[in-house]
Every structure is written in C-alpha cells, then in structure tokens.
Short mmCIF file of C-alpha atoms and ligand atoms in Angstrom, two decimals:
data_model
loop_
_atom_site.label_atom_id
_atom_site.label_comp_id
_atom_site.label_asym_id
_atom_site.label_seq_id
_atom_site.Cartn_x
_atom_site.Cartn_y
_atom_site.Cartn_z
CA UNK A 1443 26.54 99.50 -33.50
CA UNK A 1444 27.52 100.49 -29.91
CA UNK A 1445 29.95 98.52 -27.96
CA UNK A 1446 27.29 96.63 -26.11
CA UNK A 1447 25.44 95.77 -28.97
CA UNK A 1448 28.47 94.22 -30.60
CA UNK A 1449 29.10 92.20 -27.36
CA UNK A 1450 25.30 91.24 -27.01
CA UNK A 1451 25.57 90.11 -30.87
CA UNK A 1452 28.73 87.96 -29.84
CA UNK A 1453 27.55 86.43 -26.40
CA UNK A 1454 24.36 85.13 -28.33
CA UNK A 1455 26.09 83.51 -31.78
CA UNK A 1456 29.62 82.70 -31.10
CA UNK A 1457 31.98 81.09 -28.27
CA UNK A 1458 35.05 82.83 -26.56
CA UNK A 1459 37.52 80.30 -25.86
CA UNK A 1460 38.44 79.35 -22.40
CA UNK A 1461 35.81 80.97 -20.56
CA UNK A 1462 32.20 79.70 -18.78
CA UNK A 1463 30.38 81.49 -21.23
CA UNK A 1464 28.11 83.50 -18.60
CA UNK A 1465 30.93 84.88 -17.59
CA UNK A 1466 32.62 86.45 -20.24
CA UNK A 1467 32.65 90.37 -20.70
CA UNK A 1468 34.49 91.01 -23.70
CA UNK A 1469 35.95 94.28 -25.09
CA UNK A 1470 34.77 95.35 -28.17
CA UNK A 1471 36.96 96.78 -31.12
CA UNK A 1472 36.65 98.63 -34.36
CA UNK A 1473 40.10 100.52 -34.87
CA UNK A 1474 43.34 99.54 -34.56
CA UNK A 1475 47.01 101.66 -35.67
CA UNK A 1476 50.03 101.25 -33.56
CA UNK A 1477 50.02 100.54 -29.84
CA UNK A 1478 46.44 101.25 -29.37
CA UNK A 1479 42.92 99.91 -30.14
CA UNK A 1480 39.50 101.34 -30.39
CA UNK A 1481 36.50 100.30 -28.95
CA UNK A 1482 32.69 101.44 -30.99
CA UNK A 1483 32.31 103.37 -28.18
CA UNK A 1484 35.36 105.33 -28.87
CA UNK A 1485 37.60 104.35 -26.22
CA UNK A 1486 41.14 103.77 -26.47
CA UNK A 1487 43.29 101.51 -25.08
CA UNK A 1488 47.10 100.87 -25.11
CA UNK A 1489 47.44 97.52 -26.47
CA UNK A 1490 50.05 95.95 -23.97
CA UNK A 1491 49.40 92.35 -24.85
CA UNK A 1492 50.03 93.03 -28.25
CA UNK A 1493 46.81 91.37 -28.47
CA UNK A 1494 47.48 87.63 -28.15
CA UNK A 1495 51.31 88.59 -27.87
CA UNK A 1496 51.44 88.12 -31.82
CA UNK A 1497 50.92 91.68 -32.97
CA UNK A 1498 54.81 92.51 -32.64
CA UNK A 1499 54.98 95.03 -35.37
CA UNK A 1500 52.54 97.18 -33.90
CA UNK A 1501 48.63 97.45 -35.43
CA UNK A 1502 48.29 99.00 -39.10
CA UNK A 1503 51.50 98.70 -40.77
CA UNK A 1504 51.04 99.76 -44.40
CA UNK A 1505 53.94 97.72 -45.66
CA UNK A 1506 51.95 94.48 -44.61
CA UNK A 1507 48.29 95.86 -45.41
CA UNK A 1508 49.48 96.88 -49.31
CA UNK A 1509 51.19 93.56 -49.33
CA UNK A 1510 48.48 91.36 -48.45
CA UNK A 1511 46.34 93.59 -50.92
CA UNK A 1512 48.21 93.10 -53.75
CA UNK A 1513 48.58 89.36 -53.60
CA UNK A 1514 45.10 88.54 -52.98
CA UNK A 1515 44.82 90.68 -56.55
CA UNK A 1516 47.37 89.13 -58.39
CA UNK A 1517 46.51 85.33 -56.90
CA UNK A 1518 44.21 84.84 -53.76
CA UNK A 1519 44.98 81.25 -54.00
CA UNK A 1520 46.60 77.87 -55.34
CA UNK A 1521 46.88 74.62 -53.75
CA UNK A 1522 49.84 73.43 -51.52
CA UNK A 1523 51.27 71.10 -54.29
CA UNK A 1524 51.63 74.10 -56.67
CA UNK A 1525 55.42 76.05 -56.42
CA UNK A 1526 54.65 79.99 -55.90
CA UNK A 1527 57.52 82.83 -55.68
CA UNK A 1528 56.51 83.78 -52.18
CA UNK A 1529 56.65 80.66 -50.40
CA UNK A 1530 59.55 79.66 -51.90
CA UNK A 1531 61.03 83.07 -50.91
CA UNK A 1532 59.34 83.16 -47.19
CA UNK A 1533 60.80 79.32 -46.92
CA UNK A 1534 64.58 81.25 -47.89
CA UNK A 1535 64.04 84.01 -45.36
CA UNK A 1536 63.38 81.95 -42.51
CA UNK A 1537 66.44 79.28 -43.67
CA UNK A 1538 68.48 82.93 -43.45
CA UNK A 1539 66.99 83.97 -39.76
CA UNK A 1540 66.84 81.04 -37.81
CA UNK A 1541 70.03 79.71 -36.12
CA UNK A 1542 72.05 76.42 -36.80
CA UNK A 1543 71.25 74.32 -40.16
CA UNK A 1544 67.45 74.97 -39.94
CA UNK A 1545 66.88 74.97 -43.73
CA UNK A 1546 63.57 73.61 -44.78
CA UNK A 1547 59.79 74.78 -43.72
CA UNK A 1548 56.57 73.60 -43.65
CA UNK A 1549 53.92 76.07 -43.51
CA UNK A 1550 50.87 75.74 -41.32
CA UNK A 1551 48.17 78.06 -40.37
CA UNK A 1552 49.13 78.50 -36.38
CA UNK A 1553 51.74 77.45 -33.26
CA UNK A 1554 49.64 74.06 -32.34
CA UNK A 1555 49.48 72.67 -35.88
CA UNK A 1556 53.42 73.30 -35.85
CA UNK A 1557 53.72 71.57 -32.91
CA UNK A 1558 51.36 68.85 -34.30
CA UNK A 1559 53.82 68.54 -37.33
CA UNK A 1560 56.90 68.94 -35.47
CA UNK A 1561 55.75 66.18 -33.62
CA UNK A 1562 55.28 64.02 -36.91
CA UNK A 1563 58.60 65.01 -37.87
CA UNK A 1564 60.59 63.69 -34.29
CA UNK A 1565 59.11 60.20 -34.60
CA UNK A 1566 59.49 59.66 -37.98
CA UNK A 1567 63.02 60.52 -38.07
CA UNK A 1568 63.93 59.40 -35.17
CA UNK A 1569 61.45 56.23 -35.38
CA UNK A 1570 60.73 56.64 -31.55
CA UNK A 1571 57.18 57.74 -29.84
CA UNK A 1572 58.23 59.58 -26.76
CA UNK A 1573 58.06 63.52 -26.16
CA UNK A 1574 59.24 65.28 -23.48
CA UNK A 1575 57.76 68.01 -22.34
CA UNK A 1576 57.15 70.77 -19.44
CA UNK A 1577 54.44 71.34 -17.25
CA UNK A 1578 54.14 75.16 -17.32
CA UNK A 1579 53.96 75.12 -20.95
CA UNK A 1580 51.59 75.71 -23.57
CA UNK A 1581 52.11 74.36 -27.21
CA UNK A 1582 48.66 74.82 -28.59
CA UNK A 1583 44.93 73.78 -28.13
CA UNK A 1584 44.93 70.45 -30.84
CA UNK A 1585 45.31 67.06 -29.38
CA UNK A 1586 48.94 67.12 -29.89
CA UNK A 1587 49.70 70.08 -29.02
CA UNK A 1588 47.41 70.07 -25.61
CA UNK A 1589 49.24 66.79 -24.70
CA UNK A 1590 52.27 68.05 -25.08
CA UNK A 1591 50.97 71.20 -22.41
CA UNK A 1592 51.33 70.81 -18.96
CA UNK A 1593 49.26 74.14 -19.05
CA UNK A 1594 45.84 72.84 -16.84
CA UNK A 1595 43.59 73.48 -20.13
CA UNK A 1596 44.91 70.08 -20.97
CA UNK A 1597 42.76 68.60 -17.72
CA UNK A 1598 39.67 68.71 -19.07
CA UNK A 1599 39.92 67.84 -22.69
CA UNK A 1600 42.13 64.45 -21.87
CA UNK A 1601 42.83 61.87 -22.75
CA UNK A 1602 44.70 62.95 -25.83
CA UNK A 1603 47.91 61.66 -27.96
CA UNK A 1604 49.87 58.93 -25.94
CA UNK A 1605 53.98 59.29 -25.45
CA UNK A 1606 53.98 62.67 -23.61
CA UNK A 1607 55.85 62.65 -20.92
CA UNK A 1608 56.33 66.00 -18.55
CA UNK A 1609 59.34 67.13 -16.71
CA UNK A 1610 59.49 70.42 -13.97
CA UNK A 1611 60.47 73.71 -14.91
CA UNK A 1612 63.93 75.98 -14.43
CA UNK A 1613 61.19 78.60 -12.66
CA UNK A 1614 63.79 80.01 -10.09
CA UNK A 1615 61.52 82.49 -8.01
CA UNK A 1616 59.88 79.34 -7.03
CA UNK A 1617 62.15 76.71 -7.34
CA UNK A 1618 60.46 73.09 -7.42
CA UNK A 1619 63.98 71.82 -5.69
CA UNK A 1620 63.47 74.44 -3.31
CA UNK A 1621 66.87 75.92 -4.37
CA UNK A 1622 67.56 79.66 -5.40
CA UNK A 1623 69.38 80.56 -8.07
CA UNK A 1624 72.87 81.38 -6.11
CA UNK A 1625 72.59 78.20 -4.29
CA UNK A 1626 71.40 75.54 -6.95
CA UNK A 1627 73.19 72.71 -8.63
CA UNK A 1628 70.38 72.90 -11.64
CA UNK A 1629 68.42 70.48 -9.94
CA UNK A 1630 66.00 70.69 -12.75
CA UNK A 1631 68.53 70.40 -15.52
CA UNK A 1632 69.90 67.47 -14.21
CA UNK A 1633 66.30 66.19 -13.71
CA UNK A 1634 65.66 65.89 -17.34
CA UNK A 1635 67.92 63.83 -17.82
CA UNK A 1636 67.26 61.45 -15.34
CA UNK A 1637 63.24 61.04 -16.44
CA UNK A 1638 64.87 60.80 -19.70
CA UNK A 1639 66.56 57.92 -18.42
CA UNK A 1640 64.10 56.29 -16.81
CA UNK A 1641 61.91 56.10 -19.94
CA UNK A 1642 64.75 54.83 -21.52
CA UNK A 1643 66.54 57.20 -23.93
CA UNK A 1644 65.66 54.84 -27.00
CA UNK A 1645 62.07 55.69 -27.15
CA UNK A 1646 62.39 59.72 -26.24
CA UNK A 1647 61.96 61.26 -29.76
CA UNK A 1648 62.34 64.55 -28.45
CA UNK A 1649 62.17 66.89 -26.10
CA UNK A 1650 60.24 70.06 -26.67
CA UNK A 1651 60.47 73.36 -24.66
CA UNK A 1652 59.46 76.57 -25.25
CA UNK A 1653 62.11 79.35 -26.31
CA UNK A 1654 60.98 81.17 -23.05
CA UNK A 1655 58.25 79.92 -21.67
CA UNK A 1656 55.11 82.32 -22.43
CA UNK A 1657 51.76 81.84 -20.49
CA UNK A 1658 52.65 79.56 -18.10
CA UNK A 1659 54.19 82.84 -15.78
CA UNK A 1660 57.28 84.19 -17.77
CA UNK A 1661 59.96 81.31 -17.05
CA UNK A 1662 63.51 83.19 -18.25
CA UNK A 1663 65.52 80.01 -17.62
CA UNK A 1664 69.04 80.33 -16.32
CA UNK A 1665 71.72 81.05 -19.46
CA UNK A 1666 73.24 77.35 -18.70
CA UNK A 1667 70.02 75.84 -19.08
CA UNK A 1668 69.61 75.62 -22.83
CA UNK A 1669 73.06 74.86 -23.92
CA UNK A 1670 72.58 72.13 -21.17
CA UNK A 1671 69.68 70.68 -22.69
CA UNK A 1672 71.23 70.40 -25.93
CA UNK A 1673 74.18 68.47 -25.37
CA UNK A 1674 71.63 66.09 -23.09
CA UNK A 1675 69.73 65.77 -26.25
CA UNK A 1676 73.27 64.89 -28.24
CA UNK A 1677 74.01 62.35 -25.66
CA UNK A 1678 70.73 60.37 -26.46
CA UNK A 1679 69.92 61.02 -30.01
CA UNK A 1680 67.27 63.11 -29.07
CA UNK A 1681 65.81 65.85 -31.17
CA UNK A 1682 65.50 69.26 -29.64
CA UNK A 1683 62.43 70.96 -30.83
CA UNK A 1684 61.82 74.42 -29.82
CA UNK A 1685 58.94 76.37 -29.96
CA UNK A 1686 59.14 79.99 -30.67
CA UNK A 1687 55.74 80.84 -30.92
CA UNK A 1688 55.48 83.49 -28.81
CA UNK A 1689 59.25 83.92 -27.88
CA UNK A 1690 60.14 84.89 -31.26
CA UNK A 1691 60.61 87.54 -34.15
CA UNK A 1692 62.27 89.76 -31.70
CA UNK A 1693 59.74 89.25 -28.83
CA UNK A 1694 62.71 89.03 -26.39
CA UNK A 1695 65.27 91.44 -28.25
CA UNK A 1696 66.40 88.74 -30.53
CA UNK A 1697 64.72 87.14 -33.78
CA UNK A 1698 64.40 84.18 -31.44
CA UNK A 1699 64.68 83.35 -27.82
CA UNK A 1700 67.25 80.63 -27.99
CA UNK A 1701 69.80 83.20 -29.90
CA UNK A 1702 70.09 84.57 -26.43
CA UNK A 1703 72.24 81.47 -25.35
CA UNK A 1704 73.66 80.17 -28.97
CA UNK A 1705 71.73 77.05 -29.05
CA UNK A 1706 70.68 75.78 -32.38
CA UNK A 1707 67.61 73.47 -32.38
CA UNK A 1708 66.87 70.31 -34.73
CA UNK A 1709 63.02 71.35 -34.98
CA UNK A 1710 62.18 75.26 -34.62
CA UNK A 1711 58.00 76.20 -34.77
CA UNK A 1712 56.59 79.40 -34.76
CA UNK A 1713 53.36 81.06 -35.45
CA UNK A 1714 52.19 84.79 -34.18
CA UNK A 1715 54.96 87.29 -34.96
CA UNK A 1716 55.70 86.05 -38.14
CA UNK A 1717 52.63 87.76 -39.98
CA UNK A 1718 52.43 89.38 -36.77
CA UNK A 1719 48.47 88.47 -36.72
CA UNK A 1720 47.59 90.31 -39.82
CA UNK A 1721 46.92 86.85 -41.83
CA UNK A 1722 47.10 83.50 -39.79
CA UNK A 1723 50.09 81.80 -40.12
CA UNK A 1724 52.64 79.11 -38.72
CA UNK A 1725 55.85 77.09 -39.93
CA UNK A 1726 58.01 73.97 -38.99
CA UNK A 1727 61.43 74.91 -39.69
CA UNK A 1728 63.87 71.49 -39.39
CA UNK A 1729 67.62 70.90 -39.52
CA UNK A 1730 68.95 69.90 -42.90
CA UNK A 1731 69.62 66.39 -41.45
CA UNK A 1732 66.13 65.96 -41.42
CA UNK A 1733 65.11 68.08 -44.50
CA UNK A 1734 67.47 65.13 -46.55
CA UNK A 1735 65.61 62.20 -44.39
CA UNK A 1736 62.36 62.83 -46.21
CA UNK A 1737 64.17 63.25 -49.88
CA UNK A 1738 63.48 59.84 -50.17
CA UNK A 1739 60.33 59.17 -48.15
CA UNK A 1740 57.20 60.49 -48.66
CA UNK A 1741 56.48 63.22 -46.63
CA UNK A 1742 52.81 62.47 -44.33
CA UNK A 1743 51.80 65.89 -43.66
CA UNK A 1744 49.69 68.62 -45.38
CA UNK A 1745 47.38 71.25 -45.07
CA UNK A 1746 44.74 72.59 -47.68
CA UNK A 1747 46.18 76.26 -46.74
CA UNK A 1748 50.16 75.24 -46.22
CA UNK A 1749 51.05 77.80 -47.77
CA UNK A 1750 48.72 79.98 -48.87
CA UNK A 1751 49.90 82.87 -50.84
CA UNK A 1752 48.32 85.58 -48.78
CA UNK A 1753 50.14 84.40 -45.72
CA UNK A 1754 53.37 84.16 -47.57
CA UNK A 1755 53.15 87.51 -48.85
CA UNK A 1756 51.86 89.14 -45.00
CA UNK A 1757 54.92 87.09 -43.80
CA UNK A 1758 57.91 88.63 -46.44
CA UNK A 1759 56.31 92.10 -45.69
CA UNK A 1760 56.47 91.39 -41.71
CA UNK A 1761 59.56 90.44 -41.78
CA UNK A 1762 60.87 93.34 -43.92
CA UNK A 1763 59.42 95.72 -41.20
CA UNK A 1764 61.26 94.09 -38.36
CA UNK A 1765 64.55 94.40 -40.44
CA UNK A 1766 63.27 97.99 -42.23
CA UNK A 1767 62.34 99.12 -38.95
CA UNK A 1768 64.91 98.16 -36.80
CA UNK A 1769 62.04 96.65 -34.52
CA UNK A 1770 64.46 93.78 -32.93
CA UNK A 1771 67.16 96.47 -31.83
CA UNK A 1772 63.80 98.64 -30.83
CA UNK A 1773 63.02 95.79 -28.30
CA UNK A 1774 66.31 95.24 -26.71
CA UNK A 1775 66.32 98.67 -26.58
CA UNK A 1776 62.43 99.12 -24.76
CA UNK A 1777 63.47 96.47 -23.20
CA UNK A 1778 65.67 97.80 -20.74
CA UNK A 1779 64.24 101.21 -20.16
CA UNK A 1780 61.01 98.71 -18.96
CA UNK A 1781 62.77 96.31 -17.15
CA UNK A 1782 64.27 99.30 -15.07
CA UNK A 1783 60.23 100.81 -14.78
CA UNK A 1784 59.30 97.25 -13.84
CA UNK A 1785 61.77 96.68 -10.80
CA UNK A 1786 60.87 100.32 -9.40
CA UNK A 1787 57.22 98.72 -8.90
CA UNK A 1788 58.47 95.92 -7.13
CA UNK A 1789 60.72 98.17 -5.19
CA UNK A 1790 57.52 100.20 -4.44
CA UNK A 1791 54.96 98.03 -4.00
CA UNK A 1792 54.20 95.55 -1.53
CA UNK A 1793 52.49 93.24 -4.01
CA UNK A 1794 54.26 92.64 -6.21
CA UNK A 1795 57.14 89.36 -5.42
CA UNK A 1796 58.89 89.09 -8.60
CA UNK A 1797 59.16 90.60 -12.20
CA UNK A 1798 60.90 88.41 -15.03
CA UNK A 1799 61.71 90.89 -18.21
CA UNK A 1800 63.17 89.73 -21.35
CA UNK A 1801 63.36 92.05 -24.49
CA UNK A 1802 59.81 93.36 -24.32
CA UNK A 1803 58.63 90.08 -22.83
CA UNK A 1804 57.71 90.64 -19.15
CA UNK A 1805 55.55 89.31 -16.28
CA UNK A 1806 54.81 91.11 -12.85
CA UNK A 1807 54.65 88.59 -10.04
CA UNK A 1808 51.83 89.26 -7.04
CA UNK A 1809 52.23 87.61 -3.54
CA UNK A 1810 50.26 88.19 -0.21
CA UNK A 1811 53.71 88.16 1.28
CA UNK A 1812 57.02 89.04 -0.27
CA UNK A 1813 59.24 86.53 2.47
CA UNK A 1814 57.02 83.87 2.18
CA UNK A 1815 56.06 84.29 -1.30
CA UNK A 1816 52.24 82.76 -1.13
CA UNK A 1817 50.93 84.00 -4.57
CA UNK A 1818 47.95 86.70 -4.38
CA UNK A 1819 45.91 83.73 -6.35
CA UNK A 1820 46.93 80.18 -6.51
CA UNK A 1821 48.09 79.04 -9.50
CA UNK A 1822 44.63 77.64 -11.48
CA UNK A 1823 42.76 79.67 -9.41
CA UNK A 1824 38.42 79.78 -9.71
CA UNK A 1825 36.82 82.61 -10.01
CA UNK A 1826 36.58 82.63 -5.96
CA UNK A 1827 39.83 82.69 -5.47
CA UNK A 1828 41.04 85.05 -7.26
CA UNK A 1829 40.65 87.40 -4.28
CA UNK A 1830 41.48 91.16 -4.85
CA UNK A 1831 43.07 89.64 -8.63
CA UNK A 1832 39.81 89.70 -9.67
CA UNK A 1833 39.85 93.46 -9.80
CA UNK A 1834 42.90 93.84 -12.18
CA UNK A 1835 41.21 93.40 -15.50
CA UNK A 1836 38.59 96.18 -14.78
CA UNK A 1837 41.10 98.34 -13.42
CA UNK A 1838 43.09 97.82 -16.14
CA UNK A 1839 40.13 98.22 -18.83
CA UNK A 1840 39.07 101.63 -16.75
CA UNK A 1841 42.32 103.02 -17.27
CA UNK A 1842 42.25 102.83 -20.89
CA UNK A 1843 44.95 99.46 -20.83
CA UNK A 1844 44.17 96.26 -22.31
CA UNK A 1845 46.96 93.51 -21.16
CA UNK A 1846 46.57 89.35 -20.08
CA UNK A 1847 45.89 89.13 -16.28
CA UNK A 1848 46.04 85.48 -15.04
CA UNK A 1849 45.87 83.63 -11.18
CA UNK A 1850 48.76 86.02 -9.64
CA UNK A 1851 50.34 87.36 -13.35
CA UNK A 1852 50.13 90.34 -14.77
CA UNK A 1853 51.85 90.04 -18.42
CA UNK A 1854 53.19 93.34 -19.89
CA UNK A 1855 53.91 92.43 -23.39
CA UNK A 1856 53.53 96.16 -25.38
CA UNK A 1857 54.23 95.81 -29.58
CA UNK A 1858 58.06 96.50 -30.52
CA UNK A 1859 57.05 99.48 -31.97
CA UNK A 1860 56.80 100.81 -28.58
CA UNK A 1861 58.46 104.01 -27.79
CA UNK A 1862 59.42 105.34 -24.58
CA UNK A 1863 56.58 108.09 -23.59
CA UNK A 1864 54.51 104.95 -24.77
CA UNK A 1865 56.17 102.56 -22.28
CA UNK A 1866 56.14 105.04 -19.38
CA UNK A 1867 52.19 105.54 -19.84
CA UNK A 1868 51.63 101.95 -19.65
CA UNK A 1869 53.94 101.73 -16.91
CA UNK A 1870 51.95 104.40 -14.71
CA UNK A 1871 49.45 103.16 -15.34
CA UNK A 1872 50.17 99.39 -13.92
CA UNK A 1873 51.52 101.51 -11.16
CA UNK A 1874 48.03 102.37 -10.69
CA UNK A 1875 46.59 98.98 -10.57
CA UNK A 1876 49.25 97.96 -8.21
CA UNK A 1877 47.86 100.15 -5.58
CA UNK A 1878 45.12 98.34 -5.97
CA UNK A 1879 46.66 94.87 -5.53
CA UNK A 1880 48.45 96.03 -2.81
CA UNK A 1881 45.32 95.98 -0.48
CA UNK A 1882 45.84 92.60 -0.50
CA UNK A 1883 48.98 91.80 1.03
CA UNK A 1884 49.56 91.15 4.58
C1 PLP B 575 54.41 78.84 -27.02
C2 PLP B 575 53.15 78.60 -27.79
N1 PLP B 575 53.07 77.56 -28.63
C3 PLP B 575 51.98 77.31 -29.36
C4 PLP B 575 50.85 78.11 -29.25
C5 PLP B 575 49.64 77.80 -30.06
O1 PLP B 575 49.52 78.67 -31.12
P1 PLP B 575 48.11 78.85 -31.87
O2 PLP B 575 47.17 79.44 -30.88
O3 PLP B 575 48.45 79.74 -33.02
O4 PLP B 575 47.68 77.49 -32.31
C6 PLP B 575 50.88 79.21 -28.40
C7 PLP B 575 49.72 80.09 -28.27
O5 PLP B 575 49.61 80.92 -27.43
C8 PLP B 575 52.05 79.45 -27.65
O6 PLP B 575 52.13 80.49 -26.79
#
C-alpha cells in the first residue's frame, strides 16, 4: 500500500486521539531501527519525539525483539494470580533502581492506570480522599488520571473522580507570582502548602506531581522545589506520589527525574520507557511502609494483563540495554552537547523566548516578543490561532523530522541512543523551521 492509502484506510475505520477527526493528517509508517522511521512511501524521518517520548532505547533493539520472542514461545500467557520468574524478577529490578524504600510493584498496562492505582493506594493507606495536583500536568486519559490533569483535555470529558484539587506550577519563564527566578521567595512552593491548608491537611491523601513535568511545556522546577515538597508532605502525613512516566528511565540523564534532587517518593508510577514502547506496559512502585499495610488487607486492585509475561520479559531486556548500553550516561552526555545547540537558537533567533533542557528532555519556547514574552500561540490555542505555529508540523514533516509541536512548544525529545552527528542534524534542521517562526515576531 502507498502512504495515502494507509492513511485513507485509517481516516475511514479508526479514531486518532485528540484530534477533530477532519482534520487529522497522519504520517504513515512501515520501518523503524534507531533514531529514524519509515514511511510506505519511503521517506525517512529522524524520530525526535521518540515517538510518544517512550521509545528511549532507540527503535529495533534486538536484545528486546529476541526477548519478547522467546517468551511468547516458551509462555504467551498466565493469569495475574499465577507467580512467573519474570515478574518476580522485573518487580526486583525496579525495587533495585528506584530511590528511597520503593520495594513493591504493581504492574499495569500504561502511565494513567498507574496513576489510577496509585491513587487507590494514597487513600487507602492514608484513609483520606484528597489529591493534590498541578494544572500543567498530564497523568493520563482515564477518569482518574484526567482529574488529576490540569492539562485542558480534562475540560471536555468532566465531570470525573471527586477530591482533586489543583495547585500552580514552579514554571519560572512565566512565573504565575510574577517573580523571576533571582528574585522569588518560591511563591509557588509556599503556595502548596497553604491550599494544602486550607483543605485541611487531614483529608489531603497526597499530592502528586510529575518528575518533570512533560507536555504541559517542559517545567524543570527549581532544585529546592522537590526536596521542599517532601518535607511539606512529612509535615502533614501526606503521601508524595510521583509520576515518572515520561521523566524517567534516563529521559533526563538519570533513571528518574527526582534522582536529580535526592528526593525519595512514597508512590513512584511509570509507564513508556520501561519497555520503551515495544510491549505496553506500566507499574506502581510504593514505599515498603505501604507494601506491609496491605500484608494484612486485601489488596482492591487488578488487571487481567498485570503482569503479563511478555511485558515482563520486554521490560528485563529494556532495562538491560539502558545498563548494557550505557544509555543513561549517553543522555547526560547528549544532553549537554544539545542544550548548548539549543541556546545558540535562542541566541539566533528572534522567536524563540525560552528553551528548558534536561538530559535529553527539552522544549523550545516561541514568543511574538522576547521582552514582553506574549507566546507565538496562546496556550490552548484553536486551530485559528495558531498563527504562523501552524506551519511547524509541515515544515518539520518536509524536512524529513517528526517531533510534538503544540500552542507555542516545540518538544525536542530524540531516543538516548542519539549520537552527536545525529543531534546536530536534528538541530539544523529546527534551525530551519525557526526561520520560519521567526516571520512572526514583531
Ligand atoms: C506524565 C505522564 N503520566 C501519565 C501518562 C499517561 O500514560 P498512558 O498514555 O500510558 O496512559 C502520560 C502520557 O503521556 C504522561 O506523560
């Protein structure tokens, strides 16, 4: 089939999420191996989104491929309440990775029904209903999970689970306080606590935020911030519960986000790199204080794939190439020859306001104005104002780059395979698109 026949055959049987359906104009793909996909035209593009910033190991890894293989040989599947080698041995490896006393897992097949679970987990331990979360955040598309987003894909679909309760952001470029970073007092730090306060501490469960903050525009908070939020959390019997998601297995140049500032969480969840999308898969890791809670109490959660051996296997393979391949130290690494590419194209171009980098986890920031900052499309733009925005994803596509654009981000979030003649292609070639996005500054 052609690429257009494969899109026709899409656009008339199935639904792409998040879009008006008229609208959509999807790629098509065939191939994948390494940083780069295939179209059935032919076409290649450098895969700087890792797809849905999961596929951190790069496309076509053998290790996982042979892996996955031989499992679904040996045994494709048994049920959750039967003990297997792998998941015990995943549920060991991620005891061994994860910081603090997180000890215990509970497998799920993605990020939201983590967060769903973790969720389960905060009030039943805790035996209080309230969550605290962010509003540029996104935790997953399930009721749950969308309350819990202040992302505005939670508009349309409420009302959902009751208890959620959303707090602003540490985003410093534009500073809800209307402080800069030099100048602050953490306005927003010192916020949380005082909405935790006012919904009085004794019904806040927990208080979820995401290792760095993904979608929602690339929020690197301030190195004080997390630390800060966990000894707030300590000073209410709160549960911390952070979602890694899409900050972590080595996303940011650590296995997870929060190793950056030495925090240890009482509820970690996670989903994308850990089979690195070759298998669906997500987990609930939780602090041994609450791994010995449910010793004696029935545990009200399950899944008919929790579990499922194919996933465990794709997720001991993936996690032998991160270690194998040094991909973690390869990010930190990437990381800073791109952060370095990233602030010559704000230096050069008149577009672009900010760039936030972490690891290989990085956003380019457009304005109309650099003093004034007023964004080159307002945040939850409609299609008719996106202005010149609009043109990015072509330009991009034309090019031969696939990567997210969204309102007035650009997200640059290459595998961790990356190397550096790699990273300066995909680097021209944003310079590229800049030009183009600079036609629409003042
Ligand atoms: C931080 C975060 N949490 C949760 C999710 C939801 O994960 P899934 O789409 O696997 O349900 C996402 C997805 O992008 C995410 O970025």
């Amino acid at each position: 089939m052609t690429s257009k026949d494969i899109v026709n055959l899409n656009r008339e049987y199935v639904f792409f999420s998040w879009s008006t359906q008229s609208a959509v104009n999807p790629l098509s793909a065939v191939r994948t191996d390494g940083v780069y996909f295939w179209d059935a035209d032919g076409k290649r593009y450098l895969d700087f989104s890792s797809q849905l910033m999961n596929v951190n190991i790069g496309h076509g890894n053998q290790k996982v491929i042979k892996a996955i293989q031989q499992q679904v040989q040996e045994m494709a599947f048994v049920y959750p309440g039967i003990a297997t080698e792998p998941k015990g041995r995943l549920g060991q490896m991620l005891a061994e990775i994860t910081p603090g006393d997180l000890c215990k897992t509970l497998f799920t097949l993605g990020g939201a029904e983590a967060n769903e679970n973790a969720i389960k987990f905060a009030r039943l331990y805790t035996g209080r209903h309230k969550i605290i979360a962010r509003y540029r955040a996104y935790h997953g598309a399930t009721a749950g999970a969308m309350a819990l987003s202040g992302d505005p894909r939670r508009l349309p679909v409420e009302p959902l689970i009751p208890g959620v309760i959303h707090v602003m952001d540490p985003y410093c470029y534009r500073c809800p306080f209307g402080w800069t970073l030099e100048t602050c007092h953490r306005e927003c730090i010192a916020h949380v606590e005082q909405v935790i306060r006012f919904e009085g501490p004794d019904n806040v469960a927990a208080l979820i935020l995401e290792g760095v903050t993904g979608t929602s525009g690339l929020i690197i908070p301030p190195d004080d911030y997390w630390p800060r939020m966990r000894e707030i959390c300590d000073r209410y019997g709160i549960l911390l519960i952070d979602d890694e998601v899409m900050s972590g297995f080595g996303r940011t140049g650590e296995w997870f986000a929060v190793d950056h500032w030495g925090v240890a969480p009482d509820i970690m969840t996670m989903a994308k790199g850990l089979t690195s999308g070759y298998i669906p898969l997500g987990a609930v890791v939780v602090s041994k204080d609450i791994a010995d809670y449910f010793e004696d109490r029935p545990l009200p959660m399950g899944l008919t794939y929790s579990g499922h051996p194919v996933s465990m296997a794709a997720g001991i393979a993936t996690i032998g190439v991160y270690q194998e391949q040094r991909l973690i130290e390869n990010a930190r690494a990437m990381g800073g020859v791109f952060k370095e590419g990233l602030e010559e194209l704000k230096a050069r171009h008149s577009s672009v306001g900010d760039v936030r980098c972490i690891g290989l986890f990085s956003v380019i920031e457009l304005v109309k104005d650099k003093e004034t900052k007023e964004p080159l499309a307002p945040w939850n733009a409609k299609a008719h104002e996106m202005g010149v925005m609009a043109q990015v994803p072509s330009a991009l596509r034309e090019r031969g780059m696939y990567t997210f654009s969204k309102w007035n981000w650009i997200f640059a979030i290459p595998p961790l395979s990356i190397n550096e003649t790699e990273l300066h292609d995909g680097l021209r070639i944003l310079d590229e698109v800049l030009d183009i996005t600079d036609t629409g500054t003042r």
